[in-house]
C-alpha positions as semicolon CSV with decimal commas, in nm:
position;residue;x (nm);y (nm);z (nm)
1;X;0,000;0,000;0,000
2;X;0,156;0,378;-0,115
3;X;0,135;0,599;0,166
4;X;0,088;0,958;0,120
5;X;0,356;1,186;0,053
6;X;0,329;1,388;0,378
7;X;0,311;1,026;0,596
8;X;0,613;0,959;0,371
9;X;0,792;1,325;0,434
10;X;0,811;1,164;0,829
11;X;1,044;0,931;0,813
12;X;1,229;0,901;1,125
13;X;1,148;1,270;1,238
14;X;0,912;1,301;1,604
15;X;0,608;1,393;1,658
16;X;0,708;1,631;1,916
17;X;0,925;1,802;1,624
18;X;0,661;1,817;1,356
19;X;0,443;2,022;1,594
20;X;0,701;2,241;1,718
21;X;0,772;2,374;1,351
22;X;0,383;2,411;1,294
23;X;0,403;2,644;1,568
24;X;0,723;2,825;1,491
25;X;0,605;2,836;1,123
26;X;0,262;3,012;1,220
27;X;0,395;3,227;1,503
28;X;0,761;3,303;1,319
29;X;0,897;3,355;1,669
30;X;1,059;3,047;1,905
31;X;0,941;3,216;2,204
32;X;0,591;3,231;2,133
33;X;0,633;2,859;1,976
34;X;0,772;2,794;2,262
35;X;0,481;2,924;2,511
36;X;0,217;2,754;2,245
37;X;0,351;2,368;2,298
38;X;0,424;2,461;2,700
39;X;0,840;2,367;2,624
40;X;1,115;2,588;2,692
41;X;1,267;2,800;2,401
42;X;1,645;2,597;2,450
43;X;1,428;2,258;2,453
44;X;1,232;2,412;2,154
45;X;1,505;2,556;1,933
46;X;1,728;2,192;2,000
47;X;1,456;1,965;1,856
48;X;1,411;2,207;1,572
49;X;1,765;2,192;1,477
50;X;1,736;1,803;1,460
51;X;1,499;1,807;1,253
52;X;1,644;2,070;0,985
53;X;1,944;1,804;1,035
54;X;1,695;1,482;0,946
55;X;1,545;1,675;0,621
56;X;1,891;1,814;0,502
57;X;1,860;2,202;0,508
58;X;1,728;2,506;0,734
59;X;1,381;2,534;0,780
60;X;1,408;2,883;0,909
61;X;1,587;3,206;0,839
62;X;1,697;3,327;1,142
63;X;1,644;3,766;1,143
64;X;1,672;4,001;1,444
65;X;1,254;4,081;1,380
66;X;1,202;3,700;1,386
67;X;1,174;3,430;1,138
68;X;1,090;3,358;0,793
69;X;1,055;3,039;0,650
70;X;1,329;2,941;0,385
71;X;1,202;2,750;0,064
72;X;1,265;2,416;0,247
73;X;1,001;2,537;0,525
74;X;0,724;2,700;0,296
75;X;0,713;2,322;0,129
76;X;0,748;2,122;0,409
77;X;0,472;2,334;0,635
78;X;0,133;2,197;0,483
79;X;0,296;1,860;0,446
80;X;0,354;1,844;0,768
81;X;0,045;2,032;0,926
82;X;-0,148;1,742;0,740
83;X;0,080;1,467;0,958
84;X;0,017;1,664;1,247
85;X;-0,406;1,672;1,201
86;X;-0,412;1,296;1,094
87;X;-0,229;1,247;1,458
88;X;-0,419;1,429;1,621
89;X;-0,741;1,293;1,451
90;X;-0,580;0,943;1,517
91;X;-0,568;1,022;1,849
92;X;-0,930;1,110;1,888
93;X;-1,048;0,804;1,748
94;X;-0,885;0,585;1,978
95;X;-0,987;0,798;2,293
96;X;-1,326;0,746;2,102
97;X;-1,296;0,382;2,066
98;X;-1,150;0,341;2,427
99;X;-1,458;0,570;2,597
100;X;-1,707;0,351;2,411
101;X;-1,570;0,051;2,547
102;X;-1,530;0,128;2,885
103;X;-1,880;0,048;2,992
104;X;-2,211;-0,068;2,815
105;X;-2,479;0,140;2,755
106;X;-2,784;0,059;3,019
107;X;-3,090;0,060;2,865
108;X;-3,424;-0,009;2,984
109;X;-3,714;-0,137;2,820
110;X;-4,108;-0,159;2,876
111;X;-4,194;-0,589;2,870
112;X;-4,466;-0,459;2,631
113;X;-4,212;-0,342;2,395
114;X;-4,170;-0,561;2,056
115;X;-3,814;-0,758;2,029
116;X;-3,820;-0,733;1,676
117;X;-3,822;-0,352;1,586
118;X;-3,549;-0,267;1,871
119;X;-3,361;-0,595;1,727
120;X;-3,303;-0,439;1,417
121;X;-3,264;-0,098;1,538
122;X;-2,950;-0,250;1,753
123;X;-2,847;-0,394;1,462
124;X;-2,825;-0,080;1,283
125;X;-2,661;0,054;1,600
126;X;-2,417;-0,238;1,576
127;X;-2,292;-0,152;1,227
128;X;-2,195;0,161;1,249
129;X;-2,100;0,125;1,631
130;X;-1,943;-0,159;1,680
131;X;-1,740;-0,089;1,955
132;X;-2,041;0,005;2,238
133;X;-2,231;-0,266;2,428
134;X;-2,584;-0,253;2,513
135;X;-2,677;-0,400;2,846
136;X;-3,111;-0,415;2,805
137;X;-3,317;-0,394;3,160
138;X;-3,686;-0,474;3,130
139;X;-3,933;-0,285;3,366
140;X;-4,284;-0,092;3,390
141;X;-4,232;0,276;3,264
142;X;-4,291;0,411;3,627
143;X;-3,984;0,152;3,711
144;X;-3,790;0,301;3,425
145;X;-3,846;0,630;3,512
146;X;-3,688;0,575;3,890
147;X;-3,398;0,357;3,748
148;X;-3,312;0,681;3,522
149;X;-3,362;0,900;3,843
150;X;-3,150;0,661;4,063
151;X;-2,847;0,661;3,774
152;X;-2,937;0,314;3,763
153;X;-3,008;0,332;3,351
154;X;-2,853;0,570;3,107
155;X;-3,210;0,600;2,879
156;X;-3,489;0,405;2,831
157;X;-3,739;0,273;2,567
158;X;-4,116;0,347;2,706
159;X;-4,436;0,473;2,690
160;X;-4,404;0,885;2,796
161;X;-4,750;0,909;2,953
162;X;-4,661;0,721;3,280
163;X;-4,377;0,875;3,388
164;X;-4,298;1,226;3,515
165;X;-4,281;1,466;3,183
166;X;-4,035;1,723;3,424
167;X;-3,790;1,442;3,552
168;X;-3,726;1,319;3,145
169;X;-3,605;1,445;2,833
170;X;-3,851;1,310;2,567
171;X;-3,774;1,169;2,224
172;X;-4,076;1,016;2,071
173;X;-4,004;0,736;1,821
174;X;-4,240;0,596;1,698
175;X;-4,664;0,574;1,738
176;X;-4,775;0,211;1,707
177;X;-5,178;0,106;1,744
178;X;-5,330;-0,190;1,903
179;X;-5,501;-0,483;1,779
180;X;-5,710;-0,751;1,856
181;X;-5,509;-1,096;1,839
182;X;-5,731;-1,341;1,707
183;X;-5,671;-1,728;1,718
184;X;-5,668;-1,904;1,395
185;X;-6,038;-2,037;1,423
186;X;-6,217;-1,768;1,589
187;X;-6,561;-1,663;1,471
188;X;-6,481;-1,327;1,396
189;X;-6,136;-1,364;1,190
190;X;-6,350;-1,233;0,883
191;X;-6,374;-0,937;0,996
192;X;-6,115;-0,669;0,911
193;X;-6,131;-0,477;1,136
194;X;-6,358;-0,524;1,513
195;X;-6,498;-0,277;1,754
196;X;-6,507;-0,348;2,163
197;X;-6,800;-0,391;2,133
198;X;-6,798;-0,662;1,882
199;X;-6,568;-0,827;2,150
200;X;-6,821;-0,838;2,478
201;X;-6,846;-1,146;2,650
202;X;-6,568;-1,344;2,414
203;X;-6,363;-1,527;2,555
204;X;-6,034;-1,302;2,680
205;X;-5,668;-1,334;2,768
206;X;-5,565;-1,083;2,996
207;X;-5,238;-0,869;2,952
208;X;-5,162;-0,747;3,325
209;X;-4,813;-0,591;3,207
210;X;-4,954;-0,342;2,968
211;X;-4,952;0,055;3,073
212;X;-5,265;0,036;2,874
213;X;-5,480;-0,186;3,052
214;X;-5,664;0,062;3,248
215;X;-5,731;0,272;2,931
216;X;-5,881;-0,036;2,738
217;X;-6,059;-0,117;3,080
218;X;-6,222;0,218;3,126
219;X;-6,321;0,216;2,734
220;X;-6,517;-0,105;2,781
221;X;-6,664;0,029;3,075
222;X;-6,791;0,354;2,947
223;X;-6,899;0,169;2,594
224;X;-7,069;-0,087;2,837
225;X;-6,816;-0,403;2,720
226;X;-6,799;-0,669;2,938
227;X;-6,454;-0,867;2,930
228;X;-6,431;-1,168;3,106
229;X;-6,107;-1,325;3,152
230;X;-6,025;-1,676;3,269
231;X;-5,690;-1,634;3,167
232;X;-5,432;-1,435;3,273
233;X;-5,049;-1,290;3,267
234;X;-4,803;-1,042;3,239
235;X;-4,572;-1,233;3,038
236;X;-4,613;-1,155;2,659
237;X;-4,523;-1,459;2,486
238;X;-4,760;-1,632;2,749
239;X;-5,054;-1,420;2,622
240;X;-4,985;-1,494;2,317
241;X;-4,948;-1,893;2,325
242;X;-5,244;-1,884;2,519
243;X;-5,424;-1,692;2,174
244;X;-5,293;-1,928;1,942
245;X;-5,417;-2,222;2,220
246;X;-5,764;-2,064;2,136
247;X;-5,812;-1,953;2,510
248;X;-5,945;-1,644;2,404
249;X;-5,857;-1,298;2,251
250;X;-5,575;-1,032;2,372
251;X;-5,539;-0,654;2,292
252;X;-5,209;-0,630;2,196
253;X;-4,949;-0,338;2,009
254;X;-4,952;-0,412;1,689
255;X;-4,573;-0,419;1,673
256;X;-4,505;-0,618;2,018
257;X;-4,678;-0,932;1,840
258;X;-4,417;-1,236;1,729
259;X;-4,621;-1,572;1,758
260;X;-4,686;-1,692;1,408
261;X;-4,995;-1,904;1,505
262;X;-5,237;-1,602;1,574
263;X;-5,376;-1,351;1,369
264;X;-5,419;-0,977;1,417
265;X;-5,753;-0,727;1,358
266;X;-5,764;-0,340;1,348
267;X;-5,953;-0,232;1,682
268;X;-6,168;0,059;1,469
269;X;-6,386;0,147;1,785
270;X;-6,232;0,338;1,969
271;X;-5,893;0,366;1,830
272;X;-5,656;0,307;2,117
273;X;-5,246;0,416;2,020
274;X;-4,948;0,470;2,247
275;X;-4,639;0,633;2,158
276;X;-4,296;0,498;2,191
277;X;-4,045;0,705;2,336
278;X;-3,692;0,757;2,426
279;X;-3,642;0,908;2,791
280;X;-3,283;1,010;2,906
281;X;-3,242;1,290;3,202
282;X;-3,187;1,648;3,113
283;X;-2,834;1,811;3,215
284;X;-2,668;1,466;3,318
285;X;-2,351;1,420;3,165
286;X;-2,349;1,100;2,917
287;X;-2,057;0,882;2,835
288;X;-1,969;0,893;2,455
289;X;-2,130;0,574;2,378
290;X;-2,489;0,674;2,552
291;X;-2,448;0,977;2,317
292;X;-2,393;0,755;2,041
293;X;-2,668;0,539;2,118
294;X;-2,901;0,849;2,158
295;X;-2,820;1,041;1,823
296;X;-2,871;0,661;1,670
297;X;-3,243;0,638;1,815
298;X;-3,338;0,971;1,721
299;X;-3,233;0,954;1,412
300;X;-3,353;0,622;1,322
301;X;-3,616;0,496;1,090
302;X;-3,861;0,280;1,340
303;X;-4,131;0,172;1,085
304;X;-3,952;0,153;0,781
């Protein structure tokens, strides 16, 4: 592989030397070189002169008003300014790569959430950071919201209207509806599309995790839907084996739904939607990776 000419120009010159010039060049005076790079002016002027000894002729004229570069120094200055900002940017990428290593970004996670849309997103993630780890924490949104409190989790995946709008920046995501999962053979799979009260009295499966139970609950109520369910549990894949069992019917986001053997129905009356947001905690200082990660979420396509 050719490198380029200014990597090339190097050779067995310092580092320390190329950035001592850079300054001497741009200030044309060794004591305020000297001053920039913190050295003292003998320390300065003595690397200086090695170096005009490695590349074979002054770099400097030397004049009672100061300095002027000599032919030698006007070529070799952007030559080696461009060695000096590929070290430096060198440099940053390690201290980049070393701070995103140093500890996994905690994440927490409603157990409503669907595995397969964050899969991919931490896929994408993965690609073009694949240096950070991401540690996942499942919990409630009011449990999220006191992890991010207690420093416990660096952001967190949830639903923004059960936890405490002053305590958490907001991002929102995404806006996902929910469905009624159907088992293969129930009576109303024909149907595109079902209304609660098209539901009453069917046999039900209960989904005691959800944050929005108690707004499906208090729709039925005022519509006058009875739900009766025999069947309950705030496990996800539970509720939904127990749906594909034919032990009833569950409300479910339409995106948190992975069991192949059931089949999903628009709920058209009333429309129920949550939106999926990402909460971190305004003014705490985040480690280059949770920055990473955030910037990635935001910026993310969720439903494509």
């Amino acid at each position: 592989m050719t490198l380029p000419l200014a990597l090339r120009t190097v050779g067995a010159m310092e580092m320390h030397q190329v950035r001592y010039f850079i300054a001497a060049a741009r200030r044309l005076s060794f004591t305020r070189a000297a001053e920039q790079c913190h050295v003292s002016q003998p320390a300065l002027t003595a690397a200086l002169k090695k170096l005009e000894a490695d590349l074979g002729g002054p770099l400097f004229h030397r004049e009672r008003n100061g300095l002027r570069l000599t032919e030698l120094g006007r070529r070799m200055e952007p030559l080696l300014a461009e060695v000096q900002e590929r070290a430096e940017a060198a440099r940053s990428a390690a201290e980049t790569l070393r701070l995103l290593k140093r500890t996994p970004v905690r994440l927490g996670v409603m157990p409503t959430l669907g595995p397969v849309r964050l899969a991919r997103f931490l896929a994408s993630f993965e690609r073009s950071h694949a240096e950070a780890e991401v540690a996942i924490r499942e919990g409630r949104p009011a449990e999220l919201a006191a992890w991010l409190d207690a420093e416990a989790l660096d952001a967190a995946i949830l639903n923004p209207l059960d936890v405490p709008a002053e305590g958490c920046r907001l991002e929102p995501l995404y806006v996902e509806r929910y469905v009624v999962l159907l088992p293969p053979g129930h009576p109303l799979r024909e149907r595109t599309a079902l209304s609660l009260r098209d539901l009453s009295l069917q046999p039900y499966v209960d989904r005691l995790a959800c944050e929005m139970r108690e707004r499906v609950i208090a729709a039925c109520g005022t519509m006058g839907v009875e739900l009766y369910a025999r069947y309950r549990s705030e496990r996800e894949d539970w509720v939904q084996a127990m749906v594909a069992a034919d032990l009833g019917f569950a409300f479910m986001p339409e995106h948190a739904i992975t069991h192949p053997g059931t089949i999903q129905r628009a709920l058209s009356d009333p429309t129920v939607e949550r939106t999926i947001a990402l909460a971190t905690v305004p003014g705490r200082p985040q480690a280059p990776a949770v920055r990473a990660f955030v910037r990635a979420a935001c910026s993310h396509r969720w439903l494509a």
